[in-house]
Every structure is written in C-alpha cells, then in structure tokens.
Coordinates of C-alpha atoms in Angstrom, one line a residue:
M166 CA 92.6 107.8 105.9
R167 CA 89.0 107.3 104.8
R168 CA 88.3 106.5 101.1
L169 CA 85.4 108.2 99.5
R170 CA 84.5 105.0 97.4
N171 CA 84.0 101.3 98.1
V172 CA 85.8 99.6 95.2
K173 CA 89.5 99.1 95.9
I174 CA 92.5 100.1 93.7
V175 CA 95.4 97.8 93.1
A176 CA 98.6 99.5 91.9
T177 CA 101.6 97.4 90.5
L178 CA 105.0 98.6 91.6
G179 CA 108.0 98.7 89.3
P180 CA 110.8 100.9 88.1
A181 CA 108.5 103.9 88.0
S182 CA 107.3 103.4 91.6
S183 CA 110.1 102.0 93.8
D184 CA 111.0 104.8 96.2
Y185 CA 109.2 105.8 99.4
A186 CA 108.0 109.1 98.1
T187 CA 106.3 107.6 95.1
I188 CA 104.7 104.6 96.9
R189 CA 103.4 106.9 99.6
A190 CA 102.0 109.3 97.0
L191 CA 100.3 106.3 95.3
F192 CA 98.7 105.3 98.6
E193 CA 97.5 108.9 99.3
A194 CA 96.2 109.1 95.7
G195 CA 94.0 106.0 96.3
A196 CA 96.0 102.8 96.1
D197 CA 94.7 100.2 98.7
V198 CA 96.7 97.2 97.5
F199 CA 100.2 97.0 96.1
R200 CA 101.0 94.3 93.6
L201 CA 104.6 92.9 93.4
N202 CA 105.1 91.3 90.0
M203 CA 107.3 88.3 90.4
S204 CA 107.9 88.2 86.7
H205 CA 110.1 91.3 86.9
G206 CA 112.9 92.2 89.3
T207 CA 115.0 90.2 91.7
H208 CA 114.1 89.0 95.1
D209 CA 116.2 91.9 96.5
D210 CA 114.0 94.4 94.5
I211 CA 110.8 92.8 95.7
R212 CA 112.1 92.8 99.3
A213 CA 113.0 96.5 99.1
R214 CA 109.5 97.4 97.9
H215 CA 107.9 95.3 100.6
V216 CA 109.9 97.1 103.2
I217 CA 108.8 100.5 101.9
I218 CA 105.2 99.5 101.7
R219 CA 105.3 98.5 105.4
K220 CA 106.9 101.7 106.3
V221 CA 104.2 103.7 104.5
E222 CA 101.7 101.5 106.4
A223 CA 103.3 102.3 109.7
D224 CA 103.6 106.0 108.9
T225 CA 100.0 106.4 107.8
G226 CA 98.4 104.1 110.3
R227 CA 96.3 102.3 107.7
P228 CA 96.6 98.5 106.9
I229 CA 97.9 98.0 103.4
C230 CA 97.4 94.8 101.4
I231 CA 100.3 93.4 99.4
L232 CA 99.7 91.0 96.5
A233 CA 102.5 88.9 95.0
D234 CA 101.8 87.9 91.5
L235 CA 103.5 84.6 90.5
Q236 CA 104.8 84.4 86.9
G237 CA 103.5 81.0 85.9
P238 CA 105.1 78.8 83.2
K239 CA 106.1 80.7 80.1
L240 CA 105.7 78.8 76.8
R241 CA 108.1 80.3 74.3
V242 CA 109.7 79.4 70.9
G243 CA 113.4 79.2 70.6
T244 CA 115.7 81.5 68.5
F245 CA 116.2 82.2 64.8
A246 CA 119.5 82.0 63.0
N247 CA 119.1 85.3 61.1
G248 CA 116.7 87.4 63.2
P249 CA 113.0 87.8 62.7
V250 CA 111.2 86.1 59.8
D251 CA 107.9 87.0 58.1
L252 CA 105.3 84.3 57.9
I253 CA 102.8 84.7 55.1
E254 CA 99.2 83.4 55.2
G255 CA 99.0 79.8 53.9
A256 CA 102.7 79.1 54.5
K257 CA 103.7 75.9 56.1
F258 CA 105.6 76.1 59.4
R259 CA 107.0 73.5 61.7
M260 CA 107.6 73.6 65.4
D261 CA 109.8 70.9 66.9
L262 CA 112.2 69.9 69.7
S263 CA 115.3 70.4 67.6
T264 CA 117.6 73.0 69.1
V265 CA 118.9 74.1 65.7
P266 CA 118.2 77.9 65.3
G267 CA 115.0 78.5 63.3
D268 CA 114.3 80.0 59.9
V269 CA 111.3 80.8 57.7
T270 CA 110.2 77.1 57.7
R271 CA 110.6 76.0 61.4
V272 CA 111.6 76.9 64.9
N273 CA 112.3 75.1 68.2
L274 CA 109.5 74.8 70.7
P275 CA 111.1 73.4 73.8
H276 CA 107.9 72.1 75.4
P277 CA 107.3 68.4 74.8
E278 CA 104.2 68.6 77.0
I279 CA 102.6 70.8 74.3
F280 CA 103.2 68.2 71.5
A281 CA 101.9 65.4 73.8
A282 CA 98.6 67.3 74.1
L283 CA 98.2 68.6 70.6
E284 CA 95.8 67.1 68.0
P285 CA 95.3 68.0 64.3
G286 CA 93.1 71.0 63.9
A287 CA 94.3 72.7 67.1
T288 CA 95.3 76.3 67.0
L289 CA 98.7 77.7 68.0
L290 CA 99.0 81.5 68.8
V291 CA 102.3 83.3 68.8
N292 CA 103.3 86.7 70.1
D293 CA 100.1 87.5 72.0
G294 CA 98.0 86.2 69.2
K295 CA 99.5 88.3 66.5
I296 CA 100.3 85.1 64.6
A297 CA 98.0 82.1 64.3
M298 CA 98.6 78.6 63.0
K299 CA 96.5 75.6 62.5
V300 CA 98.0 72.2 63.3
D301 CA 97.9 69.9 60.2
D302 CA 99.6 66.9 61.8
C303 CA 101.7 66.3 64.9
G304 CA 103.7 63.9 66.9
K305 CA 105.5 63.6 70.2
D306 CA 108.3 66.0 69.1
Y307 CA 106.8 68.1 66.3
A308 CA 103.8 70.0 64.9
N309 CA 103.4 70.8 61.2
C310 CA 101.2 73.9 60.8
T311 CA 99.6 76.2 58.3
V312 CA 99.8 79.9 59.0
T313 CA 96.3 81.4 59.2
V314 CA 97.2 84.8 60.5
P315 CA 100.5 86.1 59.2
G316 CA 103.1 88.2 60.9
A317 CA 106.7 88.5 62.0
I318 CA 108.1 85.9 64.4
S319 CA 111.3 86.4 66.4
N320 CA 113.3 85.0 69.3
R321 CA 111.5 83.8 72.5
K322 CA 108.0 84.9 71.5
G323 CA 105.3 83.4 73.7
V324 CA 103.0 80.6 72.5
N325 CA 99.4 80.1 73.5
V326 CA 97.4 76.9 73.0
P327 CA 93.8 77.9 73.5
D328 CA 92.1 74.6 72.4
V329 CA 93.9 72.2 74.6
L330 CA 94.0 71.5 78.3
L331 CA 97.8 71.4 78.7
P332 CA 99.5 68.9 81.0
V333 CA 101.5 71.8 82.5
A334 CA 101.6 72.6 86.2
A335 CA 100.5 76.1 87.1
L336 CA 103.6 76.4 89.3
S337 CA 107.0 76.3 87.7
E338 CA 110.2 75.7 89.7
K339 CA 110.7 79.5 89.7
D340 CA 107.2 79.9 91.0
R341 CA 107.8 77.5 93.8
V342 CA 110.9 79.4 94.9
D343 CA 109.0 82.8 94.5
L344 CA 106.0 81.5 96.5
E345 CA 108.1 80.5 99.4
F346 CA 110.1 83.7 99.3
A347 CA 106.9 85.8 99.2
C348 CA 105.3 83.9 102.0
E349 CA 108.4 84.3 104.2
L350 CA 108.5 88.0 103.3
G351 CA 104.9 88.3 104.6
V352 CA 102.7 89.2 101.6
D353 CA 99.0 88.9 102.1
W354 CA 97.8 87.4 98.8
L355 CA 99.3 85.3 96.1
A356 CA 98.0 85.5 92.6
L357 CA 98.4 82.2 90.8
S358 CA 99.0 82.3 87.0
F359 CA 98.2 79.6 84.4
V360 CA 95.3 78.1 86.3
Q361 CA 93.5 75.4 84.4
R362 CA 91.9 73.3 87.1
P363 CA 91.0 73.5 90.8
E364 CA 94.0 71.2 91.6
D365 CA 96.3 74.0 90.5
V366 CA 94.9 76.2 93.2
L367 CA 95.0 73.5 95.8
E368 CA 98.7 72.8 95.2
A369 CA 99.5 76.5 95.7
K370 CA 97.4 76.7 98.9
D371 CA 99.2 73.6 100.2
L372 CA 102.5 75.2 99.7
A373 CA 101.4 78.5 101.2
R374 CA 100.2 76.8 104.3
G375 CA 97.9 79.6 105.3
R376 CA 100.7 82.2 105.3
A377 CA 99.0 84.0 102.4
L378 CA 95.6 83.7 100.7
V379 CA 95.6 82.4 97.1
L380 CA 93.8 84.2 94.3
A381 CA 93.3 82.4 91.0
K382 CA 93.9 84.3 87.8
I383 CA 91.3 83.4 85.2
E384 CA 93.3 83.8 82.0
K385 CA 92.8 80.5 80.0
P386 CA 89.7 79.0 78.4
A387 CA 90.1 75.9 80.5
A388 CA 89.8 78.0 83.6
V389 CA 86.6 79.7 82.3
K390 CA 85.1 76.2 81.7
A391 CA 86.1 75.0 85.2
Y392 CA 85.3 78.3 86.9
D393 CA 82.8 77.1 89.5
A394 CA 85.2 74.4 90.7
I395 CA 88.2 76.8 90.7
L396 CA 86.1 79.5 92.6
Q397 CA 85.1 77.0 95.2
V398 CA 88.7 76.3 96.3
S399 CA 90.2 79.8 95.7
D400 CA 90.3 82.6 98.2
G401 CA 89.7 85.2 95.5
I402 CA 89.7 85.7 91.7
M403 CA 91.5 87.9 89.2
V404 CA 89.9 88.5 85.8
A405 CA 93.1 88.5 83.7
R406 CA 91.7 89.9 80.5
G407 CA 95.1 90.1 78.7
D408 CA 95.5 86.4 78.0
L409 CA 91.8 85.8 77.9
G410 CA 91.6 88.2 75.0
V411 CA 94.4 86.3 73.3
E412 CA 93.1 82.8 73.7
L413 CA 89.4 83.6 73.2
P414 CA 87.7 85.8 70.7
V415 CA 88.0 89.3 72.2
Y416 CA 84.3 90.0 71.9
T417 CA 83.6 87.1 74.3
V418 CA 85.6 88.7 77.1
P419 CA 83.1 91.3 78.4
P420 CA 80.3 88.7 79.1
I421 CA 82.9 86.4 80.7
Q422 CA 84.0 89.2 82.9
K423 CA 80.5 89.9 84.0
R424 CA 79.9 86.2 84.8
L425 CA 83.2 85.8 86.7
I426 CA 82.4 88.9 88.8
R427 CA 78.9 87.7 89.7
G428 CA 80.1 84.3 90.6
A429 CA 82.8 85.6 92.9
R430 CA 80.5 88.1 94.6
A431 CA 77.9 85.4 95.2
A432 CA 80.6 83.3 96.9
A433 CA 81.7 86.3 99.0
K434 CA 85.2 86.1 97.6
P435 CA 87.0 89.2 96.3
V436 CA 87.4 89.7 92.5
I437 CA 89.9 91.9 90.8
V438 CA 89.5 93.2 87.2
A439 CA 92.9 93.6 85.5
T440 CA 94.8 94.4 82.3
Q441 CA 94.9 97.5 80.1
M442 CA 92.4 99.5 82.2
L443 CA 94.2 102.8 81.7
E444 CA 96.8 101.6 79.1
S445 CA 97.3 105.0 77.4
M446 CA 98.4 106.5 80.7
I447 CA 101.7 104.7 80.4
E448 CA 102.6 107.5 78.0
S449 CA 99.9 110.1 78.5
P450 CA 98.7 112.0 81.6
V451 CA 95.1 111.7 80.4
P452 CA 93.2 108.5 79.6
T453 CA 91.0 107.8 76.7
R454 CA 87.2 108.0 77.1
A455 CA 87.0 104.3 76.3
E456 CA 89.4 103.4 79.1
V457 CA 87.4 105.5 81.6
S458 CA 84.3 103.7 80.4
D459 CA 86.0 100.3 80.9
V460 CA 87.0 101.2 84.5
A461 CA 83.4 102.4 85.2
T462 CA 82.0 99.2 83.7
A463 CA 84.0 97.0 86.1
I464 CA 82.7 99.2 89.0
Y465 CA 79.1 99.0 87.9
E466 CA 79.5 95.2 87.7
G467 CA 80.4 95.1 91.4
A468 CA 84.1 94.2 91.2
D469 CA 85.9 94.4 94.5
A470 CA 89.0 95.9 93.0
I471 CA 90.4 97.4 89.7
M472 CA 94.0 97.1 88.9
L473 CA 96.8 99.1 87.3
S474 CA 99.7 97.2 85.8
A475 CA 102.3 98.9 83.6
E476 CA 100.5 102.2 84.2
S477 CA 101.8 102.4 87.7
A478 CA 104.8 100.1 87.4
A479 CA 106.6 101.5 84.4
G480 CA 104.5 104.4 83.1
K481 CA 105.4 108.1 83.0
F482 CA 102.4 109.1 85.1
P483 CA 101.8 106.5 87.9
I484 CA 100.3 108.9 90.4
E485 CA 98.0 110.4 87.8
A486 CA 96.8 107.0 86.8
V487 CA 95.8 106.1 90.4
T488 CA 94.2 109.5 90.8
T489 CA 92.2 109.0 87.6
M490 CA 91.0 105.6 88.8
N491 CA 90.1 107.0 92.2
N492 CA 88.1 109.9 90.6
V493 CA 86.3 107.5 88.2
A494 CA 85.3 105.3 91.1
I495 CA 84.0 108.2 93.2
S496 CA 82.0 109.5 90.3
V497 CA 80.4 106.1 89.4
E498 CA 79.5 105.3 93.0
K499 CA 77.7 108.7 93.4
D500 CA 75.5 107.8 90.4
P501 CA 72.0 106.7 91.4
T502 CA 72.1 104.1 88.6
Y503 CA 75.1 102.5 90.3
R504 CA 73.0 101.6 93.4
Q505 CA 70.2 100.3 91.1
V506 CA 72.6 98.1 89.2
I507 CA 74.4 96.8 92.3
E508 CA 71.2 96.1 94.2
S509 CA 69.5 94.4 91.3
S510 CA 72.4 92.0 90.9
R511 CA 72.4 91.1 94.6
Q512 CA 72.0 87.3 94.9
I513 CA 70.0 86.3 97.9
R514 CA 71.8 83.6 99.9
R515 CA 70.5 82.6 103.3
E516 CA 72.2 79.3 104.1
T517 CA 73.7 80.1 107.5
I518 CA 73.1 82.2 110.6
A519 CA 75.9 84.5 109.5
D520 CA 74.2 85.0 106.1
G521 CA 71.0 86.0 107.9
I522 CA 72.7 88.3 110.4
V523 CA 74.7 90.3 107.8
A524 CA 71.6 90.6 105.5
A525 CA 69.6 91.9 108.5
A526 CA 72.4 94.3 109.4
R527 CA 72.2 95.8 105.9
E528 CA 68.4 96.0 105.9
I529 CA 68.4 97.7 109.3
A530 CA 71.1 100.2 108.3
E531 CA 69.4 101.1 105.0
A532 CA 65.9 101.4 106.5
T533 CA 66.8 103.6 109.5
N534 CA 69.2 106.4 110.3
I535 CA 72.3 104.2 110.8
Q536 CA 75.7 105.6 109.9
A537 CA 77.8 102.5 109.5
I538 CA 77.9 98.7 109.9
A539 CA 80.7 97.6 112.2
T540 CA 81.7 93.9 112.0
F541 CA 84.2 92.0 114.1
S542 CA 86.1 89.4 112.1
Q543 CA 88.8 87.0 113.2
S544 CA 89.5 85.5 109.8
G545 CA 87.8 88.0 107.5
T546 CA 84.9 85.7 106.6
T547 CA 82.1 87.7 108.3
A548 CA 83.4 90.9 106.9
A549 CA 83.4 89.4 103.4
L550 CA 79.7 88.4 103.9
V551 CA 78.9 92.0 104.9
S552 CA 80.7 93.2 101.8
R553 CA 78.8 90.8 99.6
E554 CA 75.6 92.6 100.6
R555 CA 77.1 95.8 99.1
P556 CA 75.3 98.0 101.7
R557 CA 74.7 101.7 101.2
V558 CA 76.4 102.7 104.4
P559 CA 80.1 102.3 105.2
V560 CA 81.5 99.0 106.6
I561 CA 84.0 99.1 109.4
A562 CA 85.9 95.8 109.7
L563 CA 87.4 95.4 113.1
T564 CA 90.0 92.7 113.9
P565 CA 92.7 92.2 116.5
L566 CA 94.9 90.7 113.8
M567 CA 97.0 92.9 111.5
S568 CA 97.3 90.0 109.0
T569 CA 93.5 89.8 108.7
A570 CA 93.2 93.6 108.4
R571 CA 95.7 93.6 105.5
R572 CA 94.0 90.8 103.7
M573 CA 90.5 92.4 104.1
A574 CA 91.9 95.6 102.5
L575 CA 91.3 94.0 99.1
T576 CA 87.6 93.5 99.7
W577 CA 84.9 96.0 98.5
G578 CA 83.9 98.6 101.0
L579 CA 85.8 97.4 104.0
H580 CA 87.5 100.1 106.1
C581 CA 89.8 98.0 108.3
V582 CA 90.7 98.9 111.9
I583 CA 92.9 97.1 114.3
C584 CA 91.3 96.8 117.8
E585 CA 92.1 95.1 121.0
P586 CA 91.0 91.5 121.4
Q587 CA 87.5 91.4 122.8
I588 CA 86.1 88.9 125.3
R589 CA 82.7 90.5 126.2
L590 CA 80.0 92.0 124.1
K591 CA 79.9 95.3 125.9
G592 CA 83.6 95.8 125.3
A593 CA 83.1 95.1 121.6
V594 CA 80.3 97.6 121.3
L595 CA 82.4 100.2 123.0
A596 CA 85.3 99.5 120.6
A597 CA 83.0 99.6 117.6
V598 CA 81.4 103.0 118.4
K599 CA 84.8 104.4 119.2
A600 CA 86.2 103.3 115.8
A601 CA 83.1 104.8 114.1
R602 CA 83.7 108.1 115.7
D603 CA 87.5 108.2 115.5
E604 CA 87.5 107.2 111.8
G605 CA 84.9 109.9 110.9
F606 CA 81.9 107.6 110.1
A607 CA 79.6 108.8 112.9
G608 CA 79.1 111.4 115.6
V609 CA 78.2 111.0 119.2
E610 CA 74.5 111.5 118.4
D611 CA 74.4 108.7 115.7
N612 CA 73.8 105.0 115.8
I613 CA 75.6 102.1 114.2
V614 CA 74.8 98.4 113.6
L615 CA 77.3 95.8 115.0
T616 CA 77.7 92.2 114.0
A617 CA 79.9 89.9 116.1
G618 CA 80.3 86.3 117.2
V619 CA 80.2 85.1 120.8
P620 CA 82.4 83.6 122.0
F621 CA 84.8 86.2 120.6
N622 CA 88.0 85.4 118.6
V623 CA 86.6 82.1 117.3
K624 CA 86.2 81.7 113.6
G625 CA 82.7 81.1 112.2
T626 CA 80.7 82.1 115.3
T627 CA 78.8 85.2 113.9
N628 CA 75.6 85.2 116.0
V629 CA 75.1 88.7 117.3
L630 CA 73.3 91.7 115.8
R631 CA 73.2 94.9 117.9
V632 CA 72.1 98.5 117.1
A633 CA 74.3 100.7 119.3
P634 CA 74.3 104.4 120.0
C635 CA 77.7 106.2 119.6
D636 CA 77.2 107.9 122.9
E637 CA 79.2 105.6 125.3
R638 CA 77.1 106.8 128.3
L639 CA 74.0 105.2 126.8
I640 CA 75.9 101.9 126.2
S641 CA 77.2 101.9 129.8
N642 CA 73.7 102.4 131.1
V643 CA 72.0 99.7 129.0
D644 CA 74.4 97.0 128.0
P645 CA 75.2 94.1 130.3
E646 CA 78.8 93.3 131.1

C-alpha cells in the first residue's frame, strides 16, 4: 500500500481501538506506526494489541512500526481527608513527607528527592499547571509555599518542578519491567519519558540491548537545555508538547518545537511531534481550524511523524482522526510552498562518503527524469540519510531484515520493502527496479537512482550510486555480474 504523502502518522491504541477491524481500518486510513502506551492497560492488553498489529502487517504485506511508550516516574501528591480543597491566591500551603491525609493547609508529597533538590524561590506546579506555588523555605522533608495561581487540589494530582534538575531516574521500577516486556514482545521503538540528561537515554539503551531503538521524549526544561547531548545519544526524538507547555511558558513551545525538529533532521534521526494535535476529535468528527493549522505547521517544519494520542486511543472517532491527519498531510505536501520551506531548511552536511552519495542521488533524481530513489540499508542508517535530504521523488528503502523495515517505517518518506539478501551489485539493481515497478513507483520505460554499499549486508559501507533503467533487459546487457 503506497502512501500519497511522506510524513508518517502515529496512532495510539487504546479502548477505542483494540480489535482487529479497527486497527486494520486505522492502518488503511493512514496510520504507519502504532503506539502502545505503557501507562494504560495490562501487559495482557498490550500483548493482545501487539498480536493484532502483526496480523494486520501479515495480511496487508506492509511493514508496520510499533512504538512502546514508557510511563516514566509520576510525581504526585497524596490524599485529602475531606475531598478536594480550594487554594486561594496568596494562601500558605505546605508539602511534606507526613502520611497524614491533607487539608487546606498541607498535603503529603511522597518524594524526598524533590525536597532534596528544591531551593527557596522554586516553582511547584500541580494538576498540569492549573495551580502554581512559590517555595518560601524548604528542608529535607518539607516545602512551605505561597499559592501564586489558585485552584482546586485533590487526591493524587501530578506535580511538576520546572526550575530544578531533579535527582530522579527516567526509568522507574515499573518502567524497567515494562521495557523488558516490550523488548521481549518485539516492539521496534521505545519512547523514554522524563528525560533530563543524556545518561537517562544511555541507561535505557543499555537495558534494551539493541532489541529496540530508543526515542527520547523532550518534555522537561532540563531536556531542552541539554538537547544537543541528548540528541547525540538518542535514536530518535519526540517533541512532547503537553508537559513542555506545563513546565515552560506556553508561548515558548512553538519556537522550541521548530528548533528540536531542525536538530533531529540535521542528525538524520526521526522526530515525532505529539500532544493535542486533533484534541477536539476525541468528541467531534470534525477538527477545529486551529488544530488543522497545528498539524500543518509540524509538516511544514519537516517533522518525520505526527502523532494522535487520546484521539485514536479513547476518542469517539479514531478512524476519522487518522483520515483527517492523512488528508491534511497530503494537502500540505502538494503545496508548492511546502517544497520551498523544506528545501530552504535543508542543512548541508558532507562529512562522509555516504553523505555525499545520498546528496548526489537526490540532486540527480531532481535534475533528471528519475522516478524514485532506491536505497539498500542493513541497519537503516543510509535510508535515514536519504530521508534527511527530503527529496522530491519517492524513496524505496530495501532491506533483507524485517526488524529494520519496521523501524524505518517511522522515518519521513521511506517506503519499506523486504528483499532477498544481496551479494552482487547486479542482483541489487534488479531487485531495486523490480520493487519500483511492483510498488507502483515506476514503469518499465522509467529510470531510478540506486544507492548501496559493497560489500553488501555490512553496516556503514554506502559507496555505490547507480542510475538504473527499469527495463531488466537493459540491465542484463550492461551491468557486470
């Protein structure tokens, strides 16, 4: 099944999308990647959805990417003796380690690591930022605060500490169990929550042991500050705008989003834009104009993928949400301005032979009557470099490894095809032109550009650029064995 756009769509599965018919309909509507949210559902629920996705994959004959999103540590207040309490502006409020149920003056905060890191003047945010407090004084087991943004506080509401680099590991004990479960299950990507430093990503990668790639969720101010170092060790990035918009002024999120996307693209690592993209479609079959504009903006900025969360997991119109996102993407990518924006933001990077070959492949394809770029990739690295160029022609990513094909399905523009292992260039050329014809990208009279590495099936050996006719008789007459 050939998509008519390059940006990929991530659809989260949940109660509204757990059966075969719905998941297949989501795929056919445009979902390229399915997200399994480890914050919700049991391991049995996750396993059942994984089985269905792989059945859809087998039935449709297209590699499908699966992303497991780890919950991360959740910082929450305790309980209140008499239900929710209203905090007024200027009121004094204490958070401490006492397990006595709270009241209008105090509540338990069972996280000594927060108190250890706090300093007077720091900000505490409660219930997704609906309540804000300034720390007046603090110690190893308490923080006395003044309410600066009033509101109702109730049991187990989340706490954010935007001003402080918290001595909290990105992986909780639950996350470690979930990570091992997801890797054994066979997911393709892991999304790591609560990232503050590159060491968080390295720990997750060490536990994954190559069984899945690790994508860092940028959702905390500390991660924005350390972005370059985090990007260097991550396999991909998610711009998690929900928590970013809580812990940072909301008007700073759009420029941060743009910077994160450009950085990931320059590094040839996939980047997902997530959170509230079509939020109103949880309840409505039609999105708002502002939401459509938000989705379009992420596409214009060059994101590899755009993500649906509750819209497809728990909403009333999951298939309509994917269809809307697909239609917006097709419309944007047909716009001549889209090409202007994408090409003006292309960052020239010519550090390796592979960089030069993929850049030359794009230039040849765009300057002549070439129908597609075909790239052989053992690990997905070369295909990612081709994707970074954002060429005007389709990209066919060929690999003998299903695991690589699934992982590449997250990356912009890659149409992934499983092929036989190749040992000779002529065989690779024949496989590439056959894929181009069979997948509907070229006819027998057309030409394609091929990139590959000799010797084959060795990571990091991209060193061949070949313009090939799609007429196999011409290849047989010209190419050496």
